[in-house]
PDB file of C-alpha atoms in Angstrom:
ATOM      1  CA  MET A 166      12.755  -1.054  15.672  1.00 81.00           C
ATOM      2  CA  ALA A 167      12.321   2.406  14.596  1.00 91.00           C
ATOM      3  CA  LYS A 168       8.351   3.806  14.981  1.00 94.00           C
ATOM      4  CA  ILE A 169       6.233   3.668  11.778  1.00 97.00           C
ATOM      5  CA  LEU A 170       3.092   6.089  11.531  1.00 98.00           C
ATOM      6  CA  SER A 171       0.771   5.005   8.307  1.00 98.00           C
ATOM      7  CA  ILE A 172      -1.636   7.521   6.918  1.00 98.00           C
ATOM      8  CA  ALA A 173      -4.622   6.302   5.309  1.00 98.00           C
ATOM      9  CA  LEU A 174      -6.403  10.010   3.763  1.00 98.00           C
ATOM     10  CA  ASN A 175      -9.106   7.269   1.935  1.00 97.00           C
ATOM     11  CA  PRO A 176      -9.864   4.379   3.820  1.00 97.00           C
ATOM     12  CA  ALA A 177     -12.104   1.727   3.249  1.00 97.00           C
ATOM     13  CA  ILE A 178     -14.474  -0.996   4.136  1.00 97.00           C
ATOM     14  CA  ASP A 179     -13.273  -3.913   2.678  1.00 95.00           C
ATOM     15  CA  ILE A 180     -15.661  -6.461   1.373  1.00 95.00           C
ATOM     16  CA  ALA A 181     -14.876  -9.946  -0.653  1.00 93.00           C
ATOM     17  CA  SER A 182     -16.763 -12.367  -1.834  1.00 94.00           C
ATOM     18  CA  GLU A 183     -17.397 -15.449  -4.116  1.00 95.00           C
ATOM     19  CA  ALA A 184     -19.921 -15.756  -6.649  1.00 97.00           C
ATOM     20  CA  GLU A 185     -20.393 -18.860  -9.392  1.00 96.00           C
ATOM     21  CA  GLN A 186     -21.293 -16.464 -12.365  1.00 96.00           C
ATOM     22  CA  ILE A 187     -21.574 -12.707 -12.132  1.00 95.00           C
ATOM     23  CA  ARG A 188     -24.477 -12.038 -15.340  1.00 94.00           C
ATOM     24  CA  HIS A 189     -26.095  -7.971 -15.568  1.00 94.00           C
ATOM     25  CA  THR A 190     -29.827  -7.879 -15.094  1.00 95.00           C
ATOM     26  CA  HIS A 191     -29.766 -11.074 -12.704  1.00 94.00           C
ATOM     27  CA  LYS A 192     -29.682 -11.421  -9.211  1.00 95.00           C
ATOM     28  CA  THR A 193     -25.685 -12.735  -8.320  1.00 95.00           C
ATOM     29  CA  ARG A 194     -26.034 -14.878  -5.240  1.00 96.00           C
ATOM     30  CA  THR A 195     -22.614 -14.885  -3.209  1.00 96.00           C
ATOM     31  CA  HIS A 196     -21.149 -16.692  -0.541  1.00 95.00           C
ATOM     32  CA  ASN A 197     -17.665 -16.594   1.919  1.00 93.00           C
ATOM     33  CA  GLN A 198     -18.147 -12.967   2.131  1.00 94.00           C
ATOM     34  CA  GLN A 199     -15.134 -11.644   4.001  1.00 92.00           C
ATOM     35  CA  GLN A 200     -15.119  -8.264   5.905  1.00 94.00           C
ATOM     36  CA  PHE A 201     -12.288  -6.122   6.564  1.00 94.00           C
ATOM     37  CA  PRO A 202     -10.758  -2.260   7.393  1.00 96.00           C
ATOM     38  CA  GLY A 203      -9.058  -1.361   4.233  1.00 95.00           C
ATOM     39  CA  GLY A 204      -7.616   1.027   1.926  1.00 94.00           C
ATOM     40  CA  GLY A 205      -3.875   2.200   1.306  1.00 93.00           C
ATOM     41  CA  GLY A 206      -2.569   3.409   4.713  1.00 96.00           C
ATOM     42  CA  ILE A 207      -4.849   1.134   6.785  1.00 97.00           C
ATOM     43  CA  ASN A 208      -3.911  -2.127   5.035  1.00 96.00           C
ATOM     44  CA  VAL A 209       0.064  -0.849   5.303  1.00 97.00           C
ATOM     45  CA  ALA A 210      -0.199  -1.334   9.027  1.00 97.00           C
ATOM     46  CA  ARG A 211      -2.434  -4.408   8.924  1.00 96.00           C
ATOM     47  CA  VAL A 212       0.503  -5.692   7.513  1.00 96.00           C
ATOM     48  CA  ILE A 213       3.326  -4.259   9.361  1.00 97.00           C
ATOM     49  CA  ALA A 214       1.168  -5.443  12.804  1.00 95.00           C
ATOM     50  CA  GLU A 215       1.211  -9.323  11.194  1.00 95.00           C
ATOM     51  CA  LEU A 216       4.533  -8.653  10.401  1.00 96.00           C
ATOM     52  CA  GLY A 217       5.085  -8.249  13.803  1.00 93.00           C
ATOM     53  CA  GLY A 218       6.033  -4.710  14.029  1.00 93.00           C
ATOM     54  CA  LYS A 219       4.786  -1.663  15.594  1.00 89.00           C
ATOM     55  CA  CYS A 220       2.961   0.885  13.458  1.00 94.00           C
ATOM     56  CA  ASP A 221       1.085   3.913  14.637  1.00 97.00           C
ATOM     57  CA  LEU A 222      -2.502   4.585  11.952  1.00 98.00           C
ATOM     58  CA  VAL A 223      -3.978   8.119  11.430  1.00 98.00           C
ATOM     59  CA  TYR A 224      -6.741   8.248   9.346  1.00 98.00           C
ATOM     60  CA  LEU A 225      -9.625  10.063   8.304  1.00 98.00           C
ATOM     61  CA  SER A 226     -12.652   8.773   9.616  1.00 98.00           C
ATOM     62  CA  GLY A 227     -16.831   9.788   9.307  1.00 98.00           C
ATOM     63  CA  GLY A 228     -20.018   8.656   9.433  1.00 97.00           C
ATOM     64  CA  ALA A 229     -21.785   5.271  10.677  1.00 98.00           C
ATOM     65  CA  THR A 230     -19.327   3.169   8.118  1.00 98.00           C
ATOM     66  CA  GLY A 231     -16.715   5.419  10.220  1.00 97.00           C
ATOM     67  CA  GLU A 232     -17.419   3.825  13.385  1.00 97.00           C
ATOM     68  CA  LEU A 233     -17.715   0.999  12.433  1.00 97.00           C
ATOM     69  CA  LEU A 234     -14.378   1.320  11.015  1.00 97.00           C
ATOM     70  CA  GLU A 235     -12.944   1.899  14.318  1.00 97.00           C
ATOM     71  CA  ASN A 236     -14.385  -0.791  15.961  1.00 96.00           C
ATOM     72  CA  MET A 237     -12.726  -3.165  12.985  1.00 96.00           C
ATOM     73  CA  LEU A 238      -9.473  -1.721  14.014  1.00 96.00           C
ATOM     74  CA  LYS A 239      -9.640  -2.763  17.281  1.00 93.00           C
ATOM     75  CA  ARG A 240      -8.852  -5.956  16.909  1.00 90.00           C
ATOM     76  CA  ILE A 241      -5.829  -5.075  14.946  1.00 90.00           C
ATOM     77  CA  HIS A 242      -3.059  -4.917  16.820  1.00 88.00           C
ATOM     78  CA  VAL A 243      -2.094  -1.425  16.284  1.00 91.00           C
ATOM     79  CA  GLN A 244      -2.345   2.006  17.549  1.00 93.00           C
ATOM     80  CA  HIS A 245      -5.018   4.009  15.638  1.00 96.00           C
ATOM     81  CA  PHE A 246      -5.761   7.456  15.693  1.00 97.00           C
ATOM     82  CA  PRO A 247      -9.319   8.658  13.692  1.00 97.00           C
ATOM     83  CA  VAL A 248      -9.355  12.079  12.347  1.00 98.00           C
ATOM     84  CA  HIS A 249     -13.352  13.056  12.304  1.00 97.00           C
ATOM     85  CA  ILE A 250     -14.693  14.167   9.281  1.00 98.00           C
ATOM     86  CA  LYS A 251     -18.686  14.806   8.357  1.00 97.00           C
ATOM     87  CA  ASP A 252     -18.807  12.305   5.144  1.00 98.00           C
ATOM     88  CA  PRO A 253     -18.601   8.425   5.293  1.00 98.00           C
ATOM     89  CA  VAL A 254     -15.995   6.361   4.807  1.00 98.00           C
ATOM     90  CA  ARG A 255     -16.730   4.418   1.806  1.00 97.00           C
ATOM     91  CA  ILE A 256     -17.058   0.688   0.769  1.00 97.00           C
ATOM     92  CA  ALA A 257     -15.358  -0.805  -1.447  1.00 96.00           C
ATOM     93  CA  TYR A 258     -17.120  -4.426  -2.896  1.00 94.00           C
ATOM     94  CA  MET A 259     -14.857  -7.229  -4.356  1.00 94.00           C
ATOM     95  CA  VAL A 260     -16.589 -10.577  -6.219  1.00 95.00           C
ATOM     96  CA  HIS A 261     -14.344 -13.582  -7.192  1.00 92.00           C
ATOM     97  CA  GLU A 262     -16.685 -15.517 -10.131  1.00 95.00           C
ATOM     98  CA  SER A 263     -15.223 -18.977  -9.728  1.00 94.00           C
ATOM     99  CA  SER A 264     -16.156 -20.225 -12.638  1.00 96.00           C
ATOM    100  CA  THR A 265     -13.687 -18.196 -15.048  1.00 95.00           C
ATOM    101  CA  GLY A 266     -11.357 -16.802 -11.876  1.00 91.00           C
ATOM    102  CA  LEU A 267     -11.962 -13.676 -12.645  1.00 92.00           C
ATOM    103  CA  GLU A 268     -12.289 -10.652  -9.922  1.00 91.00           C
ATOM    104  CA  TYR A 269     -14.552  -7.862 -10.123  1.00 94.00           C
ATOM    105  CA  ARG A 270     -13.801  -5.081  -8.030  1.00 93.00           C
ATOM    106  CA  PHE A 271     -15.880  -2.265  -7.752  1.00 95.00           C
ATOM    107  CA  VAL A 272     -14.407   0.957  -5.622  1.00 93.00           C
ATOM    108  CA  PRO A 273     -16.228   3.900  -4.949  1.00 93.00           C
ATOM    109  CA  GLU A 274     -14.425   7.709  -4.725  1.00 89.00           C
ATOM    110  CA  GLY A 275     -14.446   8.269  -1.465  1.00 89.00           C
ATOM    111  CA  PRO A 276     -15.927  11.120   0.673  1.00 97.00           C
ATOM    112  CA  VAL A 277     -15.732  14.768   0.453  1.00 98.00           C
ATOM    113  CA  VAL A 278     -13.045  16.124   3.051  1.00 98.00           C
ATOM    114  CA  SER A 279     -12.453  20.029   3.427  1.00 96.00           C
ATOM    115  CA  GLU A 280      -9.090  21.222   4.287  1.00 93.00           C
ATOM    116  CA  GLU A 281     -10.673  22.222   7.374  1.00 96.00           C
ATOM    117  CA  GLU A 282     -11.296  18.745   8.319  1.00 97.00           C
ATOM    118  CA  VAL A 283      -7.318  17.484   7.236  1.00 96.00           C
ATOM    119  CA  LYS A 284      -5.661  19.887   9.436  1.00 96.00           C
ATOM    120  CA  PRO A 285      -5.972  18.051  12.520  1.00 97.00           C
ATOM    121  CA  LEU A 286      -3.872  14.998  10.737  1.00 96.00           C
ATOM    122  CA  PHE A 287      -1.195  17.604  10.383  1.00 97.00           C
ATOM    123  CA  ASP A 288      -1.049  18.376  13.894  1.00 97.00           C
ATOM    124  CA  PHE A 289      -0.480  14.674  14.357  1.00 97.00           C
ATOM    125  CA  MET A 290       2.202  14.406  11.978  1.00 97.00           C
ATOM    126  CA  GLU A 291       4.135  17.520  13.851  1.00 97.00           C
ATOM    127  CA  LYS A 292       3.750  15.708  17.034  1.00 97.00           C
ATOM    128  CA  SER A 293       4.745  12.275  15.878  1.00 96.00           C
ATOM    129  CA  ASP A 294       8.511  10.818  16.792  1.00 95.00           C
ATOM    130  CA  ALA A 295       8.243   7.724  13.916  1.00 97.00           C
ATOM    131  CA  GLU A 296      11.262   7.367  12.549  1.00 97.00           C
ATOM    132  CA  TYR A 297       9.137   6.525   9.165  1.00 98.00           C
ATOM    133  CA  PHE A 298       6.316   8.184   7.528  1.00 98.00           C
ATOM    134  CA  ILE A 299       4.232   6.020   5.218  1.00 98.00           C
ATOM    135  CA  ALA A 300       1.347   7.892   3.110  1.00 98.00           C
ATOM    136  CA  SER A 301      -0.597   4.940   1.115  1.00 96.00           C
ATOM    137  CA  GLY A 302      -3.407   5.477  -1.158  1.00 94.00           C
ATOM    138  CA  SER A 303      -5.716   7.753  -3.026  1.00 94.00           C
ATOM    139  CA  LEU A 304      -7.042  11.087  -2.283  1.00 95.00           C
ATOM    140  CA  PRO A 305     -10.560  11.509  -1.384  1.00 95.00           C
ATOM    141  CA  ARG A 306     -12.014  14.475  -3.010  1.00 96.00           C
ATOM    142  CA  GLY A 307     -11.590  18.152  -1.971  1.00 96.00           C
ATOM    143  CA  VAL A 308      -8.533  17.109  -0.905  1.00 96.00           C
ATOM    144  CA  GLU A 309      -5.790  19.490  -2.742  1.00 96.00           C
ATOM    145  CA  THR A 310      -3.386  17.239  -5.111  1.00 96.00           C
ATOM    146  CA  ASP A 311       0.113  18.113  -2.845  1.00 97.00           C
ATOM    147  CA  ILE A 312      -0.798  17.114   0.044  1.00 98.00           C
ATOM    148  CA  TYR A 313       1.602  14.459  -0.144  1.00 98.00           C
ATOM    149  CA  SER A 314       3.989  16.927  -1.078  1.00 98.00           C
ATOM    150  CA  ARG A 315       3.399  19.148   2.360  1.00 98.00           C
ATOM    151  CA  MET A 316       3.455  15.628   4.420  1.00 98.00           C
ATOM    152  CA  ALA A 317       6.744  14.666   2.882  1.00 98.00           C
ATOM    153  CA  ASP A 318       8.092  18.429   4.071  1.00 97.00           C
ATOM    154  CA  ILE A 319       6.767  17.823   7.790  1.00 97.00           C
ATOM    155  CA  ALA A 320       8.931  14.374   8.066  1.00 97.00           C
ATOM    156  CA  SER A 321      11.980  15.827   6.038  1.00 96.00           C
ATOM    157  CA  ARG A 322      12.164  19.089   8.927  1.00 96.00           C
ATOM    158  CA  LYS A 323      11.573  16.241  11.688  1.00 96.00           C
ATOM    159  CA  GLY A 324      14.564  13.961  10.319  1.00 96.00           C
ATOM    160  CA  ALA A 325      11.959  11.144   9.610  1.00 97.00           C
ATOM    161  CA  ARG A 326      11.813   8.996   6.352  1.00 98.00           C
ATOM    162  CA  PHE A 327       8.896   9.372   3.902  1.00 98.00           C
ATOM    163  CA  VAL A 328       7.693   6.622   2.176  1.00 98.00           C
ATOM    164  CA  LEU A 329       4.886   7.516  -0.765  1.00 98.00           C
ATOM    165  CA  ASP A 330       2.594   4.674  -2.404  1.00 97.00           C
ATOM    166  CA  THR A 331      -0.039   6.584  -4.471  1.00 96.00           C
ATOM    167  CA  SER A 332      -1.098   7.486  -8.419  1.00 95.00           C
ATOM    168  CA  GLY A 333      -1.944  10.302 -10.747  1.00 94.00           C
ATOM    169  CA  ASP A 334      -1.831  13.740  -9.991  1.00 96.00           C
ATOM    170  CA  ALA A 335      -1.241  12.886  -6.231  1.00 96.00           C
ATOM    171  CA  LEU A 336       2.049  10.744  -7.680  1.00 97.00           C
ATOM    172  CA  LYS A 337       3.426  13.673  -9.991  1.00 97.00           C
ATOM    173  CA  VAL A 338       2.921  16.680  -7.631  1.00 97.00           C
ATOM    174  CA  THR A 339       4.739  15.274  -4.662  1.00 98.00           C
ATOM    175  CA  LEU A 340       7.753  13.942  -6.728  1.00 97.00           C
ATOM    176  CA  SER A 341       7.508  17.825  -8.366  1.00 97.00           C
ATOM    177  CA  ARG A 342       7.605  19.288  -5.436  1.00 97.00           C
ATOM    178  CA  SER A 343       9.573  17.122  -2.865  1.00 97.00           C
ATOM    179  CA  CYS A 344      11.915  14.417  -1.989  1.00 96.00           C
ATOM    180  CA  VAL A 345      11.202  11.412  -0.592  1.00 98.00           C
ATOM    181  CA  PHE A 346      12.729   8.442   0.778  1.00 98.00           C
ATOM    182  CA  LEU A 347      11.505   5.654  -1.183  1.00 98.00           C
ATOM    183  CA  VAL A 348       8.745   5.422  -3.983  1.00 98.00           C
ATOM    184  CA  LYS A 349       6.387   2.422  -5.024  1.00 97.00           C
ATOM    185  CA  PRO A 350       4.834   2.657  -8.059  1.00 96.00           C
ATOM    186  CA  SER A 351       3.420  -0.142  -9.941  1.00 93.00           C
ATOM    187  CA  VAL A 352       4.492   0.036 -13.756  1.00 93.00           C
ATOM    188  CA  GLY A 353       1.262   1.175 -14.781  1.00 93.00           C
ATOM    189  CA  GLU A 354       1.840   4.423 -12.494  1.00 95.00           C
ATOM    190  CA  LEU A 355       5.056   4.413 -13.195  1.00 95.00           C
ATOM    191  CA  GLU A 356       3.872   5.147 -17.360  1.00 95.00           C
ATOM    192  CA  GLY A 357       1.260   7.586 -15.942  1.00 94.00           C
ATOM    193  CA  LEU A 358       3.712   9.441 -14.531  1.00 94.00           C
ATOM    194  CA  VAL A 359       6.052   9.907 -17.325  1.00 93.00           C
ATOM    195  CA  GLY A 360       3.563   9.607 -19.461  1.00 93.00           C
ATOM    196  CA  ARG A 361       4.922   6.811 -22.082  1.00 93.00           C
ATOM    197  CA  ARG A 362       4.532   3.075 -22.501  1.00 93.00           C
ATOM    198  CA  LEU A 363       7.578   1.403 -20.847  1.00 91.00           C
ATOM    199  CA  ASN A 364       9.113  -2.281 -21.299  1.00 86.00           C
ATOM    200  CA  HIS A 365      11.119  -4.335 -19.214  1.00 78.00           C
ATOM    201  CA  GLY A 366      14.386  -2.101 -20.015  1.00 82.00           C
ATOM    202  CA  THR A 367      12.866   1.581 -20.130  1.00 92.00           C
ATOM    203  CA  ALA A 368      10.511   0.946 -16.916  1.00 93.00           C
ATOM    204  CA  GLY A 369      14.340   0.684 -14.773  1.00 93.00           C
ATOM    205  CA  GLU A 370      16.023   3.964 -17.078  1.00 93.00           C
ATOM    206  CA  ALA A 371      12.079   5.567 -16.203  1.00 95.00           C
ATOM    207  CA  ALA A 372      12.741   4.789 -11.818  1.00 96.00           C
ATOM    208  CA  ARG A 373      16.298   5.578 -11.851  1.00 95.00           C
ATOM    209  CA  GLU A 374      15.884   9.237 -13.858  1.00 95.00           C
ATOM    210  CA  ILE A 375      13.662   9.514 -10.831  1.00 97.00           C
ATOM    211  CA  VAL A 376      16.680   8.914  -8.199  1.00 97.00           C
ATOM    212  CA  GLN A 377      18.896  10.996 -10.363  1.00 96.00           C
ATOM    213  CA  SER A 378      16.413  14.409 -10.046  1.00 96.00           C
ATOM    214  CA  GLY A 379      16.678  14.158  -6.536  1.00 96.00           C
ATOM    215  CA  ALA A 380      13.012  13.358  -6.347  1.00 97.00           C
ATOM    216  CA  ALA A 381      13.247   9.801  -4.301  1.00 98.00           C
ATOM    217  CA  GLN A 382      16.005   8.620  -2.647  1.00 98.00           C
ATOM    218  CA  TYR A 383      14.960   4.725  -3.817  1.00 98.00           C
ATOM    219  CA  VAL A 384      12.449   4.059  -6.223  1.00 98.00           C
ATOM    220  CA  ALA A 385      11.205   0.624  -6.124  1.00 97.00           C
ATOM    221  CA  LEU A 386       9.033  -0.624  -9.072  1.00 96.00           C
ATOM    222  CA  THR A 387       6.097  -3.486  -8.789  1.00 93.00           C
ATOM    223  CA  MET A 388       5.739  -5.143 -12.648  1.00 91.00           C
ATOM    224  CA  GLY A 389       3.704  -8.178 -11.999  1.00 84.00           C
ATOM    225  CA  LYS A 390       4.154 -11.119 -13.467  1.00 84.00           C
ATOM    226  CA  ASP A 391       7.724  -9.388 -14.630  1.00 87.00           C
ATOM    227  CA  GLY A 392       8.611  -8.875 -11.449  1.00 89.00           C
ATOM    228  CA  ALA A 393      10.116  -5.678  -9.688  1.00 94.00           C
ATOM    229  CA  LEU A 394      13.241  -3.669 -10.024  1.00 96.00           C
ATOM    230  CA  LEU A 395      14.871  -0.721  -7.153  1.00 97.00           C
ATOM    231  CA  ALA A 396      16.422   2.267  -8.806  1.00 97.00           C
ATOM    232  CA  THR A 397      19.288   3.387  -6.807  1.00 95.00           C
ATOM    233  CA  ALA A 398      22.193   6.269  -6.630  1.00 92.00           C
ATOM    234  CA  ASP A 399      24.346   3.786  -8.588  1.00 88.00           C
ATOM    235  CA  ASP A 400      22.544   0.214  -9.510  1.00 91.00           C
ATOM    236  CA  VAL A 401      19.173  -1.112 -10.861  1.00 94.00           C
ATOM    237  CA  MET A 402      18.411  -4.480  -8.930  1.00 93.00           C
ATOM    238  CA  ARG A 403      16.002  -6.990 -10.866  1.00 92.00           C
ATOM    239  CA  PHE A 404      14.166  -9.697  -9.139  1.00 90.00           C
ATOM    240  CA  PRO A 405      12.058 -11.745 -10.707  1.00 90.00           C
ATOM    241  CA  ALA A 406       8.490 -12.688  -9.569  1.00 87.00           C
ATOM    242  CA  ILE A 407       7.951 -15.748  -6.949  1.00 89.00           C
ATOM    243  CA  GLN A 408       5.577 -17.644  -8.510  1.00 89.00           C
ATOM    244  CA  VAL A 409       2.995 -18.584  -6.154  1.00 91.00           C
ATOM    245  CA  PRO A 410      -0.292 -19.874  -6.493  1.00 87.00           C
ATOM    246  CA  VAL A 411      -2.997 -16.693  -7.251  1.00 84.00           C
ATOM    247  CA  GLN A 412      -6.296 -15.905  -5.333  1.00 83.00           C
ATOM    248  CA  SER A 413      -6.204 -12.234  -5.069  1.00 81.00           C
ATOM    249  CA  ALA A 414      -4.249  -9.497  -6.416  1.00 79.00           C
ATOM    250  CA  VAL A 415      -6.093  -7.150  -3.646  1.00 81.00           C
ATOM    251  CA  GLY A 416      -3.260  -5.567  -1.201  1.00 84.00           C
ATOM    252  CA  ALA A 417      -0.382  -6.923  -3.246  1.00 89.00           C
ATOM    253  CA  GLY A 418       1.170  -3.525  -3.221  1.00 92.00           C
ATOM    254  CA  ASP A 419       0.338  -2.553  -0.158  1.00 94.00           C
ATOM    255  CA  SER A 420       1.932  -5.428   1.179  1.00 95.00           C
ATOM    256  CA  PHE A 421       4.993  -4.871  -0.582  1.00 96.00           C
ATOM    257  CA  VAL A 422       5.495  -1.226   0.307  1.00 97.00           C
ATOM    258  CA  ALA A 423       4.369  -2.181   4.374  1.00 97.00           C
ATOM    259  CA  ALA A 424       7.367  -5.340   4.213  1.00 97.00           C
ATOM    260  CA  MET A 425       9.878  -3.072   3.028  1.00 97.00           C
ATOM    261  CA  THR A 426       9.269   0.141   5.248  1.00 98.00           C
ATOM    262  CA  TRP A 427       9.237  -2.913   8.150  1.00 97.00           C
ATOM    263  CA  SER A 428      12.316  -4.489   7.038  1.00 97.00           C
ATOM    264  CA  LEU A 429      14.052  -1.250   6.892  1.00 97.00           C
ATOM    265  CA  ALA A 430      12.806   0.104  10.605  1.00 97.00           C
ATOM    266  CA  GLU A 431      14.573  -3.207  11.684  1.00 96.00           C
ATOM    267  CA  GLY A 432      18.080  -2.215  10.875  1.00 96.00           C
ATOM    268  CA  HIS A 433      18.193  -4.363   7.421  1.00 96.00           C
ATOM    269  CA  ASP A 434      19.671  -2.675   4.475  1.00 95.00           C
ATOM    270  CA  ILE A 435      17.834  -1.375   1.681  1.00 96.00           C
ATOM    271  CA  GLY A 436      18.716  -4.575  -0.431  1.00 94.00           C
ATOM    272  CA  GLU A 437      17.103  -7.040   1.975  1.00 94.00           C
ATOM    273  CA  ALA A 438      14.105  -4.319   2.672  1.00 96.00           C
ATOM    274  CA  PHE A 439      13.318  -4.819  -1.500  1.00 96.00           C
ATOM    275  CA  ARG A 440      13.680  -8.355  -1.119  1.00 95.00           C
ATOM    276  CA  PHE A 441      10.904  -8.796   2.000  1.00 95.00           C
ATOM    277  CA  GLY A 442       8.452  -6.316  -0.047  1.00 96.00           C
ATOM    278  CA  LEU A 443       8.625  -8.892  -2.564  1.00 95.00           C
ATOM    279  CA  ALA A 444       8.320 -12.081  -0.955  1.00 95.00           C
ATOM    280  CA  ALA A 445       5.237 -10.062   0.866  1.00 95.00           C
ATOM    281  CA  GLY A 446       3.537  -9.119  -2.376  1.00 94.00           C
ATOM    282  CA  ALA A 447       3.812 -13.095  -3.224  1.00 94.00           C
ATOM    283  CA  ALA A 448       2.399 -13.785  -0.026  1.00 94.00           C
ATOM    284  CA  ALA A 449      -0.724 -11.649  -0.787  1.00 93.00           C
ATOM    285  CA  VAL A 450      -1.808 -12.617  -3.804  1.00 90.00           C
ATOM    286  CA  MET A 451      -2.193 -16.274  -2.331  1.00 91.00           C
ATOM    287  CA  THR A 452      -4.718 -14.899   0.143  1.00 89.00           C
ATOM    288  CA  PRO A 453      -8.210 -14.502  -1.065  1.00 81.00           C
ATOM    289  CA  GLY A 454     -10.496 -11.715  -0.939  1.00 74.00           C
ATOM    290  CA  THR A 455      -8.657  -8.499   1.001  1.00 77.00           C
ATOM    291  CA  GLU A 456      -7.111 -10.626   3.491  1.00 85.00           C
ATOM    292  CA  LEU A 457      -3.415  -9.474   2.644  1.00 89.00           C
ATOM    293  CA  CYS A 458      -0.234 -11.776   3.266  1.00 90.00           C
ATOM    294  CA  ARG A 459      -0.155 -13.736   6.218  1.00 91.00           C
ATOM    295  CA  ARG A 460       3.806 -13.397   8.296  1.00 94.00           C
ATOM    296  CA  HIS A 461       4.586 -17.034   7.883  1.00 95.00           C
ATOM    297  CA  ASP A 462       4.201 -17.575   3.850  1.00 94.00           C
ATOM    298  CA  VAL A 463       6.571 -13.721   4.096  1.00 96.00           C
ATOM    299  CA  LEU A 464       9.078 -15.647   5.876  1.00 93.00           C
ATOM    300  CA  GLU A 465       9.051 -18.575   4.102  1.00 94.00           C
ATOM    301  CA  LEU A 466       9.226 -17.067   0.132  1.00 94.00           C
ATOM    302  CA  TYR A 467      11.762 -14.693   1.882  1.00 92.00           C
ATOM    303  CA  LYS A 468      13.953 -17.534   2.815  1.00 89.00           C
ATOM    304  CA  THR A 469      12.974 -19.898  -0.968  1.00 81.00           C
ATOM    305  CA  HIS A 470      13.945 -16.577  -2.944  1.00 74.00           C
ATOM    306  CA  ALA A 471      17.282 -15.920  -0.719  1.00 69.00           C
ATOM    307  CA  GLU A 472      18.611 -19.670  -1.717  1.00 62.00           C
ATOM    308  CA  ASN A 473      17.461 -19.376  -5.053  1.00 65.00           C
ATOM    309  CA  ALA A 474      19.127 -16.095  -5.653  1.00 63.00           C
ATOM    310  CA  LYS A 475      21.691 -17.831  -3.756  1.00 57.00           C
ATOM    311  CA  ALA A 476      22.156 -21.097  -6.035  1.00 56.00           C
ATOM    312  CA  ARG A 477      21.935 -18.201  -8.988  1.00 58.00           C
ATOM    313  CA  HIS A 478      25.033 -16.941  -7.837  1.00 52.00           C
TER     314      HIS A 478
END
């Protein structure tokens, strides 16, 4: 199996709970509280570990919440390496309203991070022998929007494959300046990148244009209930969403990109890896709060989806 390094610039402590009803002004009594280490890059590492893969994790950590985060990560089978910063790690909070089935998600912007504080992270990447680098998540305040582009260039110099899952200016700048191996936007993130609304047909064209421009070798586009598509130099593969009972949408995208990269690192081809990603994304919505996907669910959904696809042909 190829070695994977996951990078978390804006990690979080994710707290999830339930309430019968949420009303303004009044106290909202919650129950079934859960805490997990979170944020894009950390979620990716958690999923790879859950699937049985090996993944190093390098992440920014500061303050008392950073200490708590580091202790939480000790319970996960991941080699984790904190890069210490001054400001504290953010705390994100999600409440599921059981009377309506709605989720309310409160996600802080995160710490202020200086260029000096992120330098050790670049040094870590230079020394890493990973064959896959995964950069996932939003940027903390103070970090230049070209930071993922600089990371992609390091990966390219080292002959590693760079996988990107981010949004906004960080996504736009990286794809305008560097070539990545795989980028995994949601349809909303792709719309922000191209500056126009997309439908089921035009989304594939937009993804294919990214590949043809040389900005990415592959584009895996997640479209929620409309499924997902994979754009390559030769084709656009489309798959419908896997129908599962929905508990929470938190972490579905992270599960997708983690499982896809894990499958590639296992030696599977891009099409099979894409199907693993689809299965993991569906498995993630079956779990409550920020639990992410479970290995058994991913394998079962992958097997069922593969059998159904074979039957259709």
